[in-house]
Amino acid sequence: MEKLLVFGHKNPDTDSIASSIAMAYLQNKLGENVEPRRLGNISKETEYALNHFKIGAPELLTSVSEDDCVILVDHNEAPQSADNIEKAHIRMVVDHHTMNFKTSEPLYYHAEPVGCTCTIIYKLFEENNVVIPSDVAGLMLSAIISDTLLFKSPTCTDLDINVAEKLSKISNTDINSYGLEMLKAGTDLSSFSEKELLNLDSKLFDLGDKIKTKISQVNTADINDVMSRKAKLEEVISNEISEMDLGLNIFLITDIINSNSQIIALGSSTDLVEKAFSVKLENNTAFLPGVVSRKKQVIPVLTAAIN
Amino acid sequence: MEKLLVFGHKNPDTDSIASSIAMAYLQNKLGENVEPRRLGNISKETEYALNHFKIGAPELLTSVSEDDCVILVDHNEAPQSADNIEKAHIRMVVDHHTMNFKTSEPLYYHAEPVGCTCTIIYKLFEENNVVIPSDVAGLMLSAIISDTLLFKSPTCTDLDINVAEKLSKISNTDINSYGLEMLKAGTDLSSFSEKELLNLDSKLFDLGDKIKTKISQVNTADINDVMSRKAKLEEVISNEISEMDLGLNIFLITDIINSNSQIIALGSSTDLVEKAFSVKLENNTAFLPGVVSRKKQVIPVLTAAIN
C-alpha cells in the first residue's frame, strides 16, 4: 500500500506536531498507511506536551522527492513546507491559514478559519466515527491551548473552545492549570542564542508576491527580558537579511500574559511595517498593543499595506 | 445581516448552477443570508434539469466589487470566476478542481477529488443535519449525472455513485432514464453558431503560468456531426487566438455514447498537445480514444508536458 507522510510547517509549533500525529492516527484507522514527520526541532512547549502525554516525537524530515505522497497539516505554502515539496504528490491538506496553493491534480483540501488545525482534525474524527485515544486527545488539546494562547488570541473561535472542552474530558486534563504550565514551559528562552530565538517559530512569505519576508515570533512572560538582548538580536536579523536576501525581517516578541507584542523590524521595506500598524519605528522597534497573532493581526495588515 | 452571493464558474455547467442553488439553500438553513447567482447563460442540459424539477435559474451576475462577500462553488481560479473577484471577500470555497488559489485571510475551503461539487455539498447537508428538499435533490443528482457522464467518466468516484443513489431516492428519479434524456438534451447542438459552440463550456487557464490557454468542450452523440463544421470552427478558433492573445486554443468534441473525443487544436503551442497525448495533429485535429474528462485527462497531461 502507498505510504503517506504527514507533516506540519518548518519550525514546527505544537499544532504542527500534534496535528501530524493526530492525522496519522486517524488516517491509519481509516485504512491508510501514514507516518507523521516533523520539519524541524521540537520546541520546549511541544516537548512539555509530548512528555506529559507520553507520546514520542515524529521522525525528522527535511526534503521530499517525486516518489513521496504527502499530507500537509497546519500549512499550505511551499516556502513553509519540506524542500522540493513541488515535486511530491500532495494528497490532502488540512489547514487554518491564508492560502497560496497550486496543484495540477484535484485533491482533498479542508481549511477553516479557526484557531487551530487540531480543531478541524477533531471534526474529521467525528465525521468518520473514529474514537480519539486519551493521549492523542491531550496532545490535540495542547495544540489548541498553544495556538489560541489559552483562548485569548483573536484567532480563537467558539468551535476551538468547544472542541478543547471535549478533548479535556477525553484526556482528563484541566485546561487552565495544564495550559498555563505548558505555555510557561515554552517561554523559558534563557538557554537559546539570539540566532535560535529568531528561528524558534519563524515563517517565510512572499509579501504581495514581491518582498521576501521572514516573520519570527517568541512568546514570553516578560518583554523586557527579551528586549535586553536587542543589540545582538538586531545583528542576527541583519545577517539573515543579507544571507537570505530578505526585504523584511520581523521579530515579534509576544507577552502572553498581557496580550501585547513588541516588534523589531529591519530590512529595506520597513516602511510597510510603519504603514501597516500606523506606528513609527524608533531604533527599529515599536510596541503593538493587543497584537498577539501573526496570522490574524500581522500578515493581513502587511498584505493590505502592500496592495 | 451580511448578504453572501454564491456562484459557480463562467460558462456555467449543470454542476455550477446546481451547486450554487444547493449551497444557498443549505447556508440559508444554517442562518446565513445567501443568494445564488450564475456567471453566464444556462445550457440546454441545465435548462432541461431546471424545468424537470421546476426550479428557476439564478440571476445573472458578471462582476463583483470590494463590497461583495461571496462563496465560490465548482471553481477556485480567478480567470474562471466573476470579474474583479480579487477585490471581493471570499468567505467559502467548495470545489473539486485543481487549485490555483490565494487569499490574505483564512477562509473555509473544502475540496475533494470527486466527480461533482454536488457530491461534496451532499456531505455538508449530512454534516449539518439539514434535510434536502426533493427538487434540490433532483437538481444535485442532475449535476452528478452531468459531471460524470452517467458514471462513465474517469472522474467518477464511488462516493459520487453512492450520493447519486441517495439523491435519486429523495427526488424519486430513475437515474438511467432521466439521465440519458438530460444528457441528450445537452447534445442538441444544431441551433448554435460555431462561436457559440466554442463557448458553451469553455475554461481559461495559464498553463504552467506561461501559456494562456482556452479549452472548450461539447458533448455529442455523433462526432462527425460536429466535425462537418470544422472549417468554420477553425476560423472562429483562430479569431479567438488573436482577440484573446491565446497560446493554445483547444476544442474537445466528446462522444458521450462511446466515451472518446476528437480534438481540434490551434495556436503557437500545439506542440504541447502532440507531446501530451503522443499524437500527431493532422489538419489541426486528432482522435483521443477514451478521453472524456478535461479535468482529469486533458489539463494534467498538458501541465505535465509543459513541466
Coordinates of C-alpha atoms in Angstrom, one line a residue:
Chain A
M1 CA 0.0 0.0 0.0
E2 CA 1.2 3.5 -0.8
K3 CA 2.9 5.1 2.2
L4 CA 1.9 8.6 3.0
L5 CA 3.9 11.1 5.1
V6 CA 2.1 13.8 7.1
F7 CA 3.8 16.9 8.4
G8 CA 3.2 20.5 9.5
H9 CA 5.3 23.5 8.7
K10 CA 9.0 24.1 9.2
N11 CA 10.0 25.4 12.7
P12 CA 7.1 23.3 13.9
D13 CA 4.9 24.6 16.8
T14 CA 2.8 22.4 19.0
D15 CA -0.1 22.4 16.4
S16 CA 2.2 21.2 13.6
I17 CA 3.4 18.3 15.7
A18 CA 0.0 17.4 17.3
S19 CA -1.9 17.6 14.0
S20 CA 0.7 15.4 12.2
I21 CA 0.4 12.8 15.0
A22 CA -3.4 13.0 15.2
M23 CA -3.9 13.0 11.4
A24 CA -1.6 9.9 11.0
Y25 CA -3.6 8.1 13.7
L26 CA -6.9 9.0 12.1
Q27 CA -5.9 8.0 8.6
N28 CA -4.4 4.7 9.7
K29 CA -7.7 3.9 11.4
L30 CA -9.3 4.6 8.1
G31 CA -7.1 2.0 6.4
E32 CA -4.3 4.3 5.0
N33 CA -0.6 3.8 5.7
V34 CA 0.5 7.1 7.1
E35 CA 3.5 8.1 9.2
P36 CA 4.0 11.5 10.9
R37 CA 7.1 13.5 10.4
R38 CA 8.5 16.9 11.7
L39 CA 10.3 19.5 9.6
G40 CA 12.5 20.8 12.5
N41 CA 13.3 20.8 16.2
I42 CA 10.7 20.2 18.8
S43 CA 10.1 23.4 20.9
K44 CA 10.2 23.4 24.7
E45 CA 6.5 23.9 24.8
T46 CA 5.8 20.9 22.5
E47 CA 8.3 18.8 24.4
Y48 CA 6.4 19.5 27.6
A49 CA 3.2 18.4 25.9
L50 CA 4.7 15.2 24.4
N51 CA 6.3 14.3 27.8
H52 CA 3.0 15.0 29.7
F53 CA 1.0 12.7 27.4
K54 CA 3.9 10.2 26.9
I55 CA 4.0 10.4 23.1
G56 CA 7.2 10.2 21.1
A57 CA 8.2 13.0 18.7
P58 CA 7.8 12.2 15.0
E59 CA 11.0 11.4 12.9
L60 CA 12.8 14.4 11.4
L61 CA 12.3 15.1 7.7
T62 CA 14.0 17.8 5.6
S63 CA 13.1 17.2 2.0
V64 CA 10.8 15.2 -0.2
S65 CA 11.1 13.9 -3.8
E66 CA 8.8 12.9 -6.7
D67 CA 8.5 9.4 -5.0
D68 CA 6.7 10.8 -1.9
C69 CA 3.0 11.1 -1.3
V70 CA 2.2 13.5 1.4
I71 CA -0.4 15.1 3.6
L72 CA 0.1 18.7 4.7
V73 CA -1.3 19.9 8.0
D74 CA -1.1 23.4 9.6
H75 CA 0.3 24.9 6.4
N76 CA -0.1 25.0 2.7
E77 CA 2.5 27.4 1.2
A78 CA 5.6 25.9 -0.4
P79 CA 8.2 28.0 1.4
Q80 CA 6.9 26.8 4.7
S81 CA 6.9 23.1 3.7
A82 CA 9.5 20.4 3.1
D83 CA 12.2 21.2 0.5
N84 CA 11.2 20.1 -3.0
I85 CA 7.5 20.0 -2.0
E86 CA 6.6 21.0 -5.5
K87 CA 7.8 17.6 -6.7
A88 CA 5.9 15.5 -4.3
H89 CA 2.3 14.2 -4.7
I90 CA 0.1 16.2 -2.2
R91 CA -2.9 14.0 -1.4
M92 CA -4.5 16.1 1.3
V93 CA -4.2 19.4 3.1
V94 CA -5.8 20.3 6.4
D95 CA -5.1 23.8 7.5
H96 CA -6.3 27.1 9.0
H97 CA -4.0 29.7 7.4
T98 CA -4.2 32.1 4.5
M99 CA -3.8 30.2 1.2
N100 CA -1.3 30.4 -1.6
F101 CA -1.6 27.0 -3.1
K102 CA -1.4 25.4 -6.6
T103 CA -1.7 21.8 -7.9
S104 CA -2.1 20.2 -11.2
E105 CA -4.4 17.4 -9.8
P106 CA -7.5 17.7 -7.7
L107 CA -7.0 16.7 -4.1
Y108 CA -8.7 16.8 -0.6
Y109 CA -8.3 20.2 0.9
H110 CA -10.1 21.2 4.1
A111 CA -9.4 24.6 5.7
E112 CA -11.5 26.5 8.2
P113 CA -10.9 29.9 9.7
V114 CA -10.4 28.5 13.2
G115 CA -7.7 29.0 15.7
C116 CA -6.0 25.6 15.4
T117 CA -5.7 22.7 12.9
C118 CA -6.4 20.2 15.6
T119 CA -9.9 21.7 15.9
I120 CA -10.6 20.7 12.3
I121 CA -9.0 17.3 12.8
Y122 CA -11.3 16.7 15.7
K123 CA -14.2 17.3 13.3
L124 CA -12.7 14.7 10.9
F125 CA -12.5 12.1 13.7
E126 CA -16.2 12.8 14.4
E127 CA -17.2 12.7 10.7
N128 CA -15.5 9.3 10.4
N129 CA -16.7 7.9 13.7
V130 CA -13.2 7.3 14.9
V131 CA -12.6 7.3 18.7
I132 CA -9.7 9.6 19.8
P133 CA -7.4 7.9 22.3
S134 CA -6.8 9.8 25.6
D135 CA -3.1 10.6 24.8
V136 CA -3.8 11.9 21.3
A137 CA -6.7 14.0 22.7
G138 CA -4.4 15.5 25.2
L139 CA -1.9 16.5 22.5
M140 CA -4.6 17.9 20.4
L141 CA -5.8 20.0 23.4
S142 CA -2.3 21.2 23.9
A143 CA -2.2 22.4 20.3
I144 CA -5.5 24.4 20.8
I145 CA -4.2 25.9 24.0
S146 CA -0.9 26.8 22.2
D147 CA -2.4 28.3 19.1
T148 CA -5.1 30.3 20.9
L149 CA -2.9 31.3 23.9
L150 CA -5.5 29.7 26.2
F151 CA -8.4 31.1 24.2
K152 CA -7.1 34.7 24.4
S153 CA -5.9 35.1 20.8
P154 CA -8.3 36.8 18.4
T155 CA -7.9 33.8 16.2
C156 CA -9.8 31.7 18.7
T157 CA -13.3 30.7 17.7
D158 CA -16.2 29.2 19.6
L159 CA -15.5 26.0 17.8
D160 CA -11.9 25.9 19.2
I161 CA -13.3 26.4 22.8
N162 CA -16.0 23.8 22.2
V163 CA -13.5 21.2 20.9
A164 CA -11.0 22.0 23.6
E165 CA -13.6 21.2 26.3
K166 CA -14.4 17.9 24.7
L167 CA -10.7 17.0 24.4
S168 CA -10.2 18.0 28.0
K169 CA -12.8 15.4 29.1
I170 CA -11.4 12.7 26.8
S171 CA -7.8 13.3 28.1
N172 CA -8.9 14.0 31.7
T173 CA -6.9 17.3 31.6
D174 CA -7.6 20.6 33.4
I175 CA -7.4 23.2 30.7
N176 CA -6.3 26.1 32.8
S177 CA -3.7 24.6 35.1
Y178 CA -2.2 22.3 32.5
G179 CA -2.4 25.1 29.8
L180 CA -0.5 27.7 31.9
E181 CA 2.2 25.2 32.8
M182 CA 2.6 24.2 29.1
L183 CA 2.7 27.9 27.9
K184 CA 5.2 28.8 30.6
A185 CA 7.4 25.9 29.6
G186 CA 7.6 27.5 26.2
T187 CA 8.6 30.9 27.4
D188 CA 11.8 29.8 29.0
L189 CA 14.1 31.4 26.5
S190 CA 17.2 31.7 28.6
S191 CA 19.0 28.8 27.0
F192 CA 18.6 30.0 23.5
S193 CA 21.1 32.0 21.5
E194 CA 19.8 35.1 19.6
K195 CA 20.0 33.1 16.3
E196 CA 17.9 30.3 17.9
L197 CA 15.3 32.8 19.2
L198 CA 14.9 34.1 15.7
N199 CA 14.2 30.6 14.4
L200 CA 12.0 29.0 17.1
D201 CA 8.9 29.9 15.3
S202 CA 9.6 31.7 12.0
K203 CA 7.8 31.7 8.7
L204 CA 8.8 32.8 5.3
F205 CA 6.4 34.7 3.0
D206 CA 6.5 36.4 -0.3
L207 CA 4.6 39.5 0.6
G208 CA 2.4 40.6 -2.3
D209 CA 4.5 38.1 -4.4
K210 CA 7.3 40.7 -4.2
I211 CA 9.0 41.1 -0.9
K212 CA 10.7 38.1 0.6
T213 CA 9.7 38.4 4.3
K214 CA 10.6 36.5 7.4
I215 CA 8.4 36.8 10.5
S216 CA 9.6 35.2 13.7
Q217 CA 7.7 35.1 17.0
V218 CA 8.5 34.2 20.6
N219 CA 6.2 34.0 23.5
T220 CA 7.3 35.4 26.8
A221 CA 6.0 36.4 30.2
D222 CA 8.3 39.5 30.1
I223 CA 9.0 41.5 27.0
N224 CA 11.9 43.4 28.7
D225 CA 13.7 40.2 29.3
V226 CA 13.9 39.6 25.6
M227 CA 14.5 43.3 24.7
S228 CA 17.6 43.3 26.9
R229 CA 19.2 41.3 24.1
K230 CA 18.1 43.7 21.4
A231 CA 21.6 44.7 20.1
K232 CA 22.6 41.1 19.5
L233 CA 19.2 40.2 18.1
E234 CA 19.5 43.1 15.5
E235 CA 22.9 41.8 14.5
V236 CA 21.4 38.4 13.7
I237 CA 18.4 39.9 12.0
S238 CA 20.7 41.9 9.7
N239 CA 22.8 38.9 8.9
E240 CA 19.8 36.9 7.9
I241 CA 18.7 39.7 5.6
S242 CA 21.8 39.5 3.6
E243 CA 22.1 35.7 3.8
M244 CA 18.5 35.1 2.8
D245 CA 18.1 38.1 0.6
L246 CA 15.1 39.3 2.7
G247 CA 13.2 42.6 2.0
L248 CA 11.8 42.5 5.5
N249 CA 12.8 40.6 8.7
I250 CA 10.4 41.0 11.6
F251 CA 10.7 39.7 15.1
L252 CA 7.6 39.6 17.2
I253 CA 8.0 39.4 21.0
T254 CA 4.6 38.5 22.4
D255 CA 3.6 38.9 26.0
I256 CA 1.2 36.0 26.6
I257 CA 0.1 37.3 30.0
N258 CA -1.0 40.8 28.9
S259 CA -1.6 40.1 25.2
N260 CA 0.7 42.7 23.6
S261 CA 3.7 42.5 21.3
Q262 CA 7.0 44.4 20.8
I263 CA 8.2 44.3 17.2
I264 CA 11.8 44.6 15.9
A265 CA 11.8 45.1 12.1
L266 CA 14.8 45.5 9.8
G267 CA 15.1 45.5 6.0
S268 CA 14.6 47.7 3.0
S269 CA 10.8 47.6 3.3
T270 CA 10.3 48.6 7.0
D271 CA 8.1 51.5 5.7
L272 CA 5.5 48.7 5.1
V273 CA 5.5 47.9 8.8
E274 CA 5.0 51.6 9.7
K275 CA 2.2 51.9 7.2
A276 CA 0.5 48.7 8.3
F277 CA 0.5 49.4 12.0
S278 CA 0.4 53.2 11.9
V279 CA 3.5 53.4 14.0
K280 CA 6.9 55.0 13.8
L281 CA 9.8 52.5 14.3
E282 CA 12.3 54.0 16.7
N283 CA 15.6 52.3 16.8
N284 CA 13.9 49.6 14.7
T285 CA 11.3 48.8 17.3
A286 CA 7.7 49.6 18.2
F287 CA 5.1 48.5 20.7
L288 CA 1.9 46.9 19.2
P289 CA -0.8 46.9 21.9
G290 CA -3.2 43.9 21.6
V291 CA -1.3 42.2 18.8
V292 CA -0.6 38.6 19.5
S293 CA -1.5 36.7 16.3
R294 CA 0.9 36.7 13.4
K295 CA -1.7 35.1 11.2
K296 CA -4.6 37.4 12.0
Q297 CA -3.0 40.7 13.2
V298 CA 0.3 40.9 11.3
I299 CA 0.2 39.1 7.9
P300 CA -3.2 40.6 6.7
V301 CA -2.3 44.1 7.6
L302 CA 1.1 43.9 6.0
T303 CA -0.6 42.4 2.9
A304 CA -3.1 45.2 2.9
A305 CA -0.3 47.8 3.2
I306 CA 1.5 46.5 0.1
N307 CA -1.7 46.3 -2.0
Chain B
M1 CA -27.0 40.5 8.2
E2 CA -24.2 40.4 5.6
K3 CA -25.5 39.1 2.3
L4 CA -23.5 36.5 0.5
L5 CA -23.6 35.6 -3.2
V6 CA -22.8 32.0 -4.2
F7 CA -21.8 31.2 -7.8
G8 CA -20.0 28.6 -9.9
H9 CA -17.7 29.2 -12.9
K10 CA -18.2 31.3 -16.0
N11 CA -19.9 29.4 -18.8
P12 CA -21.8 27.5 -16.1
D13 CA -22.5 23.8 -16.5
T14 CA -25.2 21.9 -14.6
D15 CA -22.9 21.4 -11.6
S16 CA -22.1 25.2 -11.3
I17 CA -25.8 26.0 -11.3
A18 CA -27.0 23.1 -9.1
S19 CA -24.2 23.6 -6.5
S20 CA -25.0 27.3 -6.3
I21 CA -28.6 26.7 -5.7
A22 CA -28.0 23.8 -3.2
M23 CA -25.3 25.7 -1.3
A24 CA -27.5 28.8 -1.0
Y25 CA -30.4 26.6 0.3
L26 CA -28.0 24.9 2.9
Q27 CA -26.4 28.1 4.1
N28 CA -29.8 29.8 4.5
K29 CA -31.0 26.9 6.6
L30 CA -27.8 27.4 8.7
G31 CA -28.8 31.0 9.4
E32 CA -26.8 32.8 6.7
N33 CA -28.3 35.2 4.1
V34 CA -27.2 33.7 0.8
E35 CA -28.4 34.2 -2.8
P36 CA -27.3 32.1 -5.8
R37 CA -26.1 33.7 -9.0
R38 CA -24.9 32.5 -12.4
L39 CA -21.9 33.8 -14.4
G40 CA -23.4 33.2 -17.8
N41 CA -26.2 31.6 -19.9
I42 CA -27.9 28.4 -18.9
S43 CA -27.1 25.4 -21.1
K44 CA -29.8 23.3 -22.8
E45 CA -28.9 20.4 -20.5
T46 CA -29.2 22.6 -17.3
E47 CA -32.4 24.1 -18.7
Y48 CA -33.8 20.6 -19.1
A49 CA -32.9 19.8 -15.4
L50 CA -34.3 23.1 -14.0
N51 CA -37.6 22.6 -15.9
H52 CA -37.8 19.0 -14.9
F53 CA -37.5 19.8 -11.2
K54 CA -39.4 23.2 -11.5
I55 CA -36.6 25.3 -10.2
G56 CA -35.9 28.8 -11.5
A57 CA -32.5 29.8 -12.8
P58 CA -30.4 32.1 -10.6
E59 CA -30.0 35.7 -11.5
L60 CA -27.1 36.7 -13.9
L61 CA -24.0 38.2 -12.4
T62 CA -21.0 39.5 -14.3
S63 CA -18.7 41.2 -11.9
V64 CA -18.2 41.8 -8.2
S65 CA -16.7 44.6 -6.1
E66 CA -14.9 45.2 -2.8
D67 CA -18.4 45.4 -1.2
D68 CA -19.3 41.8 -2.1
C69 CA -18.9 38.8 0.1
V70 CA -19.0 35.6 -1.9
I71 CA -19.0 31.8 -1.8
L72 CA -17.3 30.1 -4.8
V73 CA -18.6 26.6 -5.8
D74 CA -17.3 24.4 -8.6
H75 CA -14.2 26.6 -9.3
N76 CA -11.5 28.4 -7.5
E77 CA -9.3 30.1 -10.1
A78 CA -9.7 33.8 -10.7
P79 CA -9.9 33.7 -14.5
Q80 CA -12.9 31.3 -14.3
S81 CA -14.7 33.5 -11.7
A82 CA -16.6 36.8 -11.7
D83 CA -14.7 39.8 -13.0
N84 CA -12.9 41.6 -10.1
I85 CA -13.1 38.6 -7.9
E86 CA -9.7 39.5 -6.4
K87 CA -11.4 42.6 -4.9
A88 CA -14.3 40.6 -3.2
H89 CA -14.3 38.9 0.2
I90 CA -14.3 35.2 -0.4
R91 CA -15.8 33.5 2.6
M92 CA -16.0 29.9 1.4
V93 CA -15.0 27.7 -1.4
V94 CA -16.4 24.2 -2.2
D95 CA -14.8 22.7 -5.2
H96 CA -13.4 19.6 -6.9
H97 CA -10.9 21.0 -9.4
T98 CA -7.1 21.6 -9.4
M99 CA -6.2 24.6 -7.3
N100 CA -4.6 27.9 -8.0
F101 CA -5.8 30.0 -5.2
K102 CA -4.6 32.7 -3.0
T103 CA -6.1 34.8 -0.2
S104 CA -4.8 37.2 2.5
E105 CA -7.3 35.9 5.1
P106 CA -8.1 32.4 6.3
L107 CA -11.4 31.0 5.0
Y108 CA -13.4 27.9 4.7
Y109 CA -12.2 25.8 1.8
H110 CA -13.5 22.3 1.2
A111 CA -12.3 20.4 -1.9
E112 CA -12.3 16.7 -2.6
P113 CA -11.1 14.8 -5.7
V114 CA -14.6 13.6 -6.6
G115 CA -16.6 13.8 -9.8
C116 CA -19.0 16.6 -8.8
T117 CA -19.3 19.5 -6.4
C118 CA -22.8 18.5 -5.5
T119 CA -21.4 15.3 -4.1
I120 CA -19.4 17.3 -1.6
I121 CA -22.4 19.6 -0.9
Y122 CA -24.5 16.5 -0.1
K123 CA -21.9 15.7 2.6
L124 CA -22.3 19.2 4.0
F125 CA -26.0 18.7 4.2
E126 CA -25.4 15.5 6.2
E127 CA -22.8 17.0 8.4
N128 CA -25.2 19.8 9.4
N129 CA -28.2 17.6 9.6
V130 CA -30.2 19.6 7.1
V131 CA -32.8 17.8 5.0
I132 CA -32.5 18.1 1.2
P133 CA -35.9 19.0 -0.4
S134 CA -36.9 16.7 -3.3
D135 CA -36.4 19.4 -6.1
V136 CA -33.0 20.4 -4.8
A137 CA -32.0 16.7 -4.6
G138 CA -33.1 16.2 -8.2
L139 CA -31.0 19.1 -9.4
M140 CA -28.0 17.9 -7.4
L141 CA -28.5 14.4 -9.0
S142 CA -28.6 16.1 -12.4
A143 CA -25.2 17.7 -11.7
I144 CA -23.6 14.3 -10.7
I145 CA -25.0 12.7 -13.9
S146 CA -23.7 15.6 -16.0
D147 CA -20.2 15.8 -14.5
T148 CA -19.7 12.0 -14.5
L149 CA -21.5 11.4 -17.8
L150 CA -23.8 8.9 -16.1
F151 CA -20.8 7.5 -14.0
K152 CA -18.7 6.7 -17.2
S153 CA -16.1 9.5 -16.7
P154 CA -12.8 8.6 -15.1
T155 CA -13.5 11.4 -12.6
C156 CA -16.4 9.4 -11.2
T157 CA -15.8 8.0 -7.7
D158 CA -17.7 5.5 -5.5
L159 CA -18.8 8.4 -3.4
D160 CA -20.4 10.1 -6.5
I161 CA -22.4 6.9 -7.3
N162 CA -23.3 6.5 -3.6
V163 CA -24.6 10.0 -3.2
A164 CA -26.4 9.9 -6.6
E165 CA -28.3 6.8 -5.5
K166 CA -29.4 8.6 -2.3
L167 CA -30.4 11.7 -4.2
S168 CA -32.4 9.5 -6.7
K169 CA -34.4 8.2 -3.8
I170 CA -35.0 11.6 -2.2
S171 CA -36.1 13.0 -5.6
N172 CA -37.9 9.9 -6.8
T173 CA -35.9 9.9 -10.0
D174 CA -34.8 7.0 -12.2
I175 CA -31.1 7.7 -12.7
N176 CA -30.7 6.0 -16.1
S177 CA -33.8 7.0 -18.0
Y178 CA -33.8 10.6 -16.6
G179 CA -30.0 10.9 -17.0
L180 CA -30.0 9.8 -20.7
E181 CA -32.8 12.2 -21.5
M182 CA -31.0 15.1 -19.7
L183 CA -27.6 14.3 -21.4
K184 CA -29.3 14.1 -24.8
A185 CA -31.0 17.4 -24.3
G186 CA -27.5 18.8 -23.9
T187 CA -26.2 17.3 -27.2
D188 CA -28.6 19.1 -29.5
L189 CA -26.1 21.5 -31.0
S190 CA -27.9 22.3 -34.2
S191 CA -29.1 25.7 -33.1
F192 CA -25.7 27.0 -32.1
S193 CA -23.3 29.0 -34.2
E194 CA -19.6 27.9 -34.3
K195 CA -18.8 30.8 -32.0
E196 CA -21.5 29.6 -29.6
L197 CA -20.2 26.0 -29.7
L198 CA -16.8 27.2 -28.7
N199 CA -18.2 29.0 -25.7
L200 CA -20.8 26.6 -24.4
D201 CA -18.4 25.1 -21.9
S202 CA -15.0 26.7 -22.0
K203 CA -12.4 27.4 -19.5
L204 CA -9.3 29.7 -19.5
F205 CA -6.0 28.6 -17.9
D206 CA -2.5 29.8 -17.6
L207 CA -0.7 26.6 -18.5
G208 CA 2.5 26.4 -16.4
D209 CA 1.9 30.1 -15.6
K210 CA 3.1 30.9 -19.1
I211 CA 0.7 29.9 -21.9
K212 CA -2.7 31.4 -22.0
T213 CA -4.9 28.5 -22.9
K214 CA -8.6 28.1 -23.7
I215 CA -10.1 24.6 -23.6
S216 CA -13.7 24.3 -24.8
Q217 CA -15.7 21.1 -24.8
V218 CA -19.0 19.9 -26.3
N219 CA -20.8 16.7 -25.7
T220 CA -22.4 14.9 -28.7
A221 CA -23.8 11.6 -29.7
D222 CA -22.1 12.0 -33.1
I223 CA -18.6 13.4 -33.5
N224 CA -18.9 13.5 -37.4
D225 CA -21.9 15.8 -37.0
V226 CA -19.7 18.4 -35.3
M227 CA -16.7 17.8 -37.4
S228 CA -18.7 18.6 -40.6
R229 CA -18.4 22.2 -39.3
K230 CA -14.6 22.0 -38.9
A231 CA -13.6 24.8 -41.4
K232 CA -15.9 27.3 -39.8
L233 CA -14.9 26.2 -36.3
E234 CA -11.2 26.7 -37.1
E235 CA -11.9 30.2 -38.3
V236 CA -13.5 31.1 -35.0
I237 CA -10.8 29.3 -33.1
S238 CA -8.1 31.4 -34.9
N239 CA -10.0 34.6 -34.3
E240 CA -10.2 33.9 -30.6
I241 CA -6.5 33.3 -30.6
S242 CA -5.7 36.8 -31.9
E243 CA -8.5 38.5 -29.9
M244 CA -7.7 36.9 -26.6
D245 CA -3.9 36.5 -27.2
L246 CA -4.0 32.8 -26.6
G247 CA -1.0 30.5 -26.9
L248 CA -3.3 27.5 -27.3
N249 CA -7.0 27.1 -28.2
I250 CA -8.3 23.6 -27.9
F251 CA -11.8 22.3 -28.8
L252 CA -12.8 18.9 -27.4
I253 CA -15.7 17.2 -29.1
T254 CA -16.7 14.4 -26.8
D255 CA -18.8 11.3 -27.8
I256 CA -20.7 10.6 -24.6
I257 CA -22.1 7.3 -26.0
N258 CA -18.7 5.7 -26.8
S259 CA -16.5 7.8 -24.4
N260 CA -14.0 9.2 -26.9
S261 CA -13.0 12.7 -28.0
Q262 CA -11.9 14.4 -31.2
I263 CA -9.7 17.4 -30.6
I264 CA -9.1 20.5 -32.7
A265 CA -6.1 22.5 -31.5
L266 CA -4.6 25.7 -32.9
G267 CA -2.1 28.2 -31.6
S268 CA 1.6 28.7 -31.3
S269 CA 1.9 25.9 -28.7
T270 CA 0.2 23.0 -30.4
D271 CA 3.4 21.0 -30.0
L272 CA 2.4 20.7 -26.3
V273 CA -0.8 18.9 -27.4
E274 CA 1.2 16.5 -29.5
K275 CA 3.7 15.8 -26.7
A276 CA 0.9 15.5 -24.1
F277 CA -1.2 12.9 -26.0
S278 CA 1.6 11.3 -28.1
V279 CA -0.4 12.1 -31.2
K280 CA 0.4 13.9 -34.5
L281 CA -2.1 16.7 -35.3
E282 CA -3.2 16.3 -38.9
N283 CA -5.1 19.3 -40.3
N284 CA -5.1 20.6 -36.7
T285 CA -7.1 17.6 -35.4
A286 CA -6.5 14.2 -33.7
F287 CA -8.7 11.4 -32.2
L288 CA -8.2 10.7 -28.5
P289 CA -9.6 7.3 -27.6
G290 CA -11.1 7.1 -24.1
V291 CA -10.6 10.8 -23.3
V292 CA -13.8 12.4 -22.0
S293 CA -12.6 14.5 -19.0
R294 CA -11.0 17.9 -19.5
K295 CA -10.1 18.0 -15.8
K296 CA -8.6 14.5 -15.4
Q297 CA -7.4 13.6 -18.9
V298 CA -6.5 16.9 -20.6
I299 CA -5.3 19.5 -18.1
P300 CA -3.0 17.3 -16.1
V301 CA -1.3 15.8 -19.2
L302 CA -0.8 19.3 -20.7
T303 CA 0.6 20.5 -17.4
A304 CA 3.0 17.6 -17.3
A305 CA 4.0 18.2 -20.9
I306 CA 5.0 21.8 -20.1
N307 CA 6.9 20.9 -17.0

